[in-house]
Short mmCIF file of C-alpha atoms in Angstrom, two decimals:
data_model
loop_
_atom_site.label_atom_id
_atom_site.label_comp_id
_atom_site.label_asym_id
_atom_site.label_seq_id
_atom_site.Cartn_x
_atom_site.Cartn_y
_atom_site.Cartn_z
CA SER A 1 -46.71 -98.31 81.98
CA ALA A 2 -43.30 -99.87 81.38
CA LEU A 3 -43.93 -100.43 77.68
CA LEU A 4 -44.47 -96.71 77.05
CA ALA A 5 -41.16 -95.85 78.71
CA TRP A 6 -39.39 -98.62 76.80
CA ARG A 7 -40.79 -97.51 73.43
CA CYS A 8 -39.54 -93.99 74.11
CA PHE A 9 -36.03 -95.29 74.80
CA LEU A 10 -36.11 -97.85 71.97
CA ARG A 11 -37.22 -95.45 69.26
CA SER A 12 -34.85 -92.75 70.46
CA THR A 13 -31.82 -95.01 70.36
CA GLN A 14 -32.70 -96.57 67.01
CA GLU A 15 -33.25 -93.17 65.41
CA ALA A 16 -30.17 -91.65 67.07
CA ALA A 17 -27.91 -94.33 65.58
CA LEU A 18 -28.88 -93.04 62.11
CA CYS A 19 -29.59 -89.36 62.80
CA VAL A 20 -26.18 -88.05 61.74
CA VAL A 21 -25.67 -90.42 58.82
CA GLY A 22 -29.20 -89.78 57.57
CA LYS A 23 -28.57 -86.04 57.46
CA ALA A 24 -25.16 -86.24 55.74
CA ARG A 25 -25.96 -83.70 53.02
CA LEU A 26 -27.37 -81.21 55.50
CA ILE A 27 -24.35 -81.58 57.79
CA GLN A 28 -21.93 -81.05 54.91
CA ALA A 29 -23.85 -78.09 53.47
CA VAL A 30 -24.89 -76.08 56.52
CA SER A 31 -22.99 -75.20 59.66
CA PHE A 32 -25.11 -75.75 62.77
CA PRO A 33 -24.66 -77.42 66.16
CA LYS A 34 -24.79 -81.13 65.31
CA ILE A 35 -25.94 -81.95 68.82
CA LEU A 36 -29.38 -80.77 67.73
CA LEU A 37 -29.84 -83.96 65.68
CA PRO A 38 -29.84 -86.50 68.55
CA THR A 39 -31.52 -83.98 70.85
CA GLN A 40 -34.40 -83.58 68.39
CA VAL A 41 -34.78 -87.37 68.26
CA VAL A 42 -35.02 -87.64 72.05
CA LEU A 43 -37.45 -84.73 72.39
CA SER A 44 -39.77 -85.95 69.64
CA ASN A 45 -39.96 -89.39 71.23
CA ALA A 46 -40.54 -87.79 74.64
CA ALA A 47 -43.53 -85.94 73.14
CA GLN A 48 -44.86 -89.26 71.81
CA TYR A 49 -44.41 -90.73 75.30
CA LEU A 50 -46.50 -87.95 76.81
CA LEU A 51 -49.24 -88.53 74.23
CA GLY A 52 -49.14 -92.24 75.03
CA LEU A 53 -49.45 -91.39 78.70
CA LEU A 54 -52.67 -89.52 77.96
CA ALA A 55 -54.01 -92.70 76.35
CA LEU A 56 -52.84 -94.76 79.33
CA VAL A 57 -54.79 -92.73 81.92
CA PRO A 58 -58.28 -93.99 80.90
CA MET A 59 -56.96 -97.54 80.83
CA LEU A 60 -55.52 -97.15 84.34
CA ILE A 61 -58.88 -95.85 85.55
CA PHE A 62 -60.72 -98.71 83.83
CA MET A 63 -58.34 -101.29 85.33
CA GLN A 64 -58.86 -99.69 88.76
CA ALA A 65 -55.21 -98.82 89.29
CA ARG A 66 -54.39 -97.15 92.59
CA ILE A 67 -53.85 -93.53 91.59
CA THR A 68 -52.34 -91.71 94.59
CA PRO A 69 -50.23 -88.58 95.10
CA GLN A 70 -47.24 -90.83 94.32
CA VAL A 71 -48.07 -90.19 90.66
CA LEU A 72 -46.28 -86.84 91.05
CA TRP A 73 -43.03 -88.82 91.01
CA LEU A 74 -43.66 -89.34 87.30
CA VAL A 75 -42.04 -85.99 86.43
CA PRO A 76 -38.63 -86.54 88.07
CA VAL A 77 -38.54 -90.20 87.05
CA PHE A 78 -39.23 -89.33 83.42
CA CYS A 79 -36.58 -86.59 83.59
CA ILE A 80 -34.05 -89.18 84.79
CA GLN A 81 -35.04 -91.43 81.90
CA LEU A 82 -34.66 -88.53 79.45
CA VAL A 83 -31.15 -87.75 80.71
CA LEU A 84 -30.19 -91.44 80.40
CA THR A 85 -31.73 -91.68 76.94
CA HIS A 86 -30.09 -88.48 75.73
CA GLY A 87 -26.67 -89.59 76.96
CA VAL A 88 -26.98 -92.96 75.22
CA CYS A 89 -28.28 -91.30 72.04
CA LEU A 90 -25.33 -88.90 71.89
CA VAL A 91 -22.96 -91.85 72.01
CA LEU A 92 -24.93 -93.81 69.40
CA ALA A 93 -25.09 -90.82 67.05
CA VAL A 94 -21.29 -90.65 66.99
CA VAL A 95 -20.72 -94.41 66.85
CA GLY A 96 -23.28 -94.69 64.02
CA VAL A 97 -21.07 -92.53 61.80
CA TYR A 98 -18.05 -94.79 62.16
CA PHE A 99 -19.76 -98.16 62.50
CA ARG A 100 -22.43 -98.60 59.85
CA ASP A 101 -23.64 -102.00 61.12
CA LEU A 102 -24.61 -100.48 64.45
CA GLN A 103 -28.33 -100.65 63.64
CA ASN A 104 -28.31 -104.46 63.36
CA ILE A 105 -26.34 -104.95 66.55
CA LEU A 106 -28.47 -102.38 68.36
CA GLN A 107 -31.69 -104.12 67.37
CA PHE A 108 -30.50 -107.44 68.82
CA THR A 109 -29.02 -105.85 71.95
CA LEU A 110 -32.12 -103.81 72.72
CA ARG A 111 -34.37 -106.83 72.31
CA MET A 112 -32.19 -108.71 74.79
CA VAL A 113 -32.29 -105.79 77.26
CA TRP A 114 -36.10 -105.73 77.00
CA TYR A 115 -36.41 -109.41 77.89
CA LEU A 116 -33.92 -109.05 80.73
CA SER A 117 -35.93 -106.16 82.18
CA PRO A 118 -39.22 -106.49 84.07
CA GLY A 119 -41.42 -104.82 81.47
CA LEU A 120 -43.87 -107.69 81.24
CA TYR A 121 -43.30 -109.30 84.61
CA SER A 122 -42.81 -108.28 88.20
CA VAL A 123 -39.41 -108.48 89.87
CA ALA A 124 -41.02 -109.97 92.98
CA ASP A 125 -42.51 -112.82 90.92
CA ARG A 126 -39.55 -113.74 88.70
CA ILE A 127 -36.27 -112.76 90.36
CA PRO A 128 -35.11 -114.74 93.42
CA GLU A 129 -34.77 -112.56 96.49
CA HIS A 130 -31.00 -113.08 96.84
CA LEU A 131 -30.47 -111.80 93.25
CA ARG A 132 -32.80 -108.79 93.37
CA ALA A 133 -30.30 -106.23 94.66
CA PRO A 134 -27.64 -106.95 92.00
CA TYR A 135 -30.31 -107.24 89.31
CA MET A 136 -31.89 -103.90 90.19
CA THR A 137 -28.49 -102.22 90.56
CA LEU A 138 -26.97 -103.43 87.29
CA ASN A 139 -30.07 -103.08 85.10
CA PRO A 140 -31.29 -99.48 85.02
CA PHE A 141 -34.46 -100.53 83.23
CA ALA A 142 -35.39 -102.89 86.05
CA ALA A 143 -35.55 -99.98 88.48
CA LEU A 144 -37.20 -97.68 85.91
CA PHE A 145 -39.90 -100.18 84.98
CA GLU A 146 -40.63 -101.10 88.58
CA THR A 147 -40.83 -97.41 89.44
CA TYR A 148 -43.27 -96.69 86.62
CA LYS A 149 -45.42 -99.61 87.77
CA ASN A 150 -45.19 -98.43 91.37
CA ILE A 151 -46.26 -94.85 90.73
CA LEU A 152 -48.79 -95.42 87.93
CA VAL A 153 -50.36 -98.78 88.77
CA ARG A 154 -49.68 -99.69 92.38
CA GLY A 155 -49.83 -96.18 93.88
CA GLU A 156 -46.53 -96.69 95.68
CA ALA A 157 -43.27 -94.75 96.00
CA PRO A 158 -40.50 -95.13 93.42
CA SER A 159 -38.04 -97.96 93.65
CA ILE A 160 -35.18 -97.36 96.07
CA TYR A 161 -32.82 -98.12 93.17
CA MET A 162 -33.76 -94.95 91.28
CA GLY A 163 -30.74 -93.24 92.83
CA VAL A 164 -28.53 -95.72 91.01
CA VAL A 165 -30.39 -95.04 87.77
CA ALA A 166 -29.96 -91.28 88.28
CA ALA A 167 -26.21 -91.77 88.76
CA MET A 168 -26.05 -93.93 85.61
CA ALA A 169 -28.01 -91.28 83.72
CA LEU A 170 -25.57 -88.55 84.75
CA VAL A 171 -22.57 -90.67 83.76
CA ALA A 172 -24.17 -91.52 80.40
CA MET A 173 -24.96 -87.85 79.76
CA TRP A 174 -21.47 -86.71 80.76
CA PHE A 175 -19.82 -89.33 78.54
CA GLY A 176 -22.22 -88.61 75.65
CA LEU A 177 -21.55 -84.87 75.82
CA TRP A 178 -17.80 -85.43 76.08
CA LEU A 179 -17.70 -87.83 73.12
CA PHE A 180 -19.99 -85.73 70.96
CA SER A 181 -18.07 -82.52 71.65
CA HIS A 182 -14.78 -84.22 70.76
CA LYS A 183 -16.10 -85.68 67.50
CA GLU A 184 -18.53 -82.95 66.40
CA ARG A 185 -16.01 -81.18 64.13
CA ASP A 186 -15.09 -84.44 62.39
CA LEU A 187 -18.68 -85.56 61.72
CA ALA A 188 -19.10 -83.49 58.55
CA LYS A 189 -16.07 -85.01 56.84
CA ASP A 190 -16.49 -88.53 58.25
CA VAL A 191 -20.17 -88.92 57.41
#
């Protein structure tokens, strides 16, 4: 359940870092809202996530996961993840124009974030109790992954730290929109 969410974020960010540079000729030839490029990346990966979720359902049933009404939390949790992802992708789309080595740095950074997040392990098993609150607060993917596991596998309510993730998502989206709107006119000549 966490791997699907991570792949959606991972692919979106990797593609967003190159989405403006990869469409340089189009951007220089046609006038259109450039924000459509990173938005298209996020939405296409969200569609792939939903298809992956359809494949996950039979596996959850086979593994006898506790499917409860808590699964309805999937919609708002995924919306929070989409806002976070879109905000990050807007920033990466702009930074990718001015910093061509971003893809290499991003690959290393995202791999490190994956291993620091509880995608393959449980927070209760690996993180000492006195470090859990700061860990869950500072790492948005810790709360996201635990929430996906809670609602899809354990049949429990979302993590109490999802409020922090929602706040981070709003800040990321605000900053991404601000940066993209300030640099959008320059993208055609700088690409």
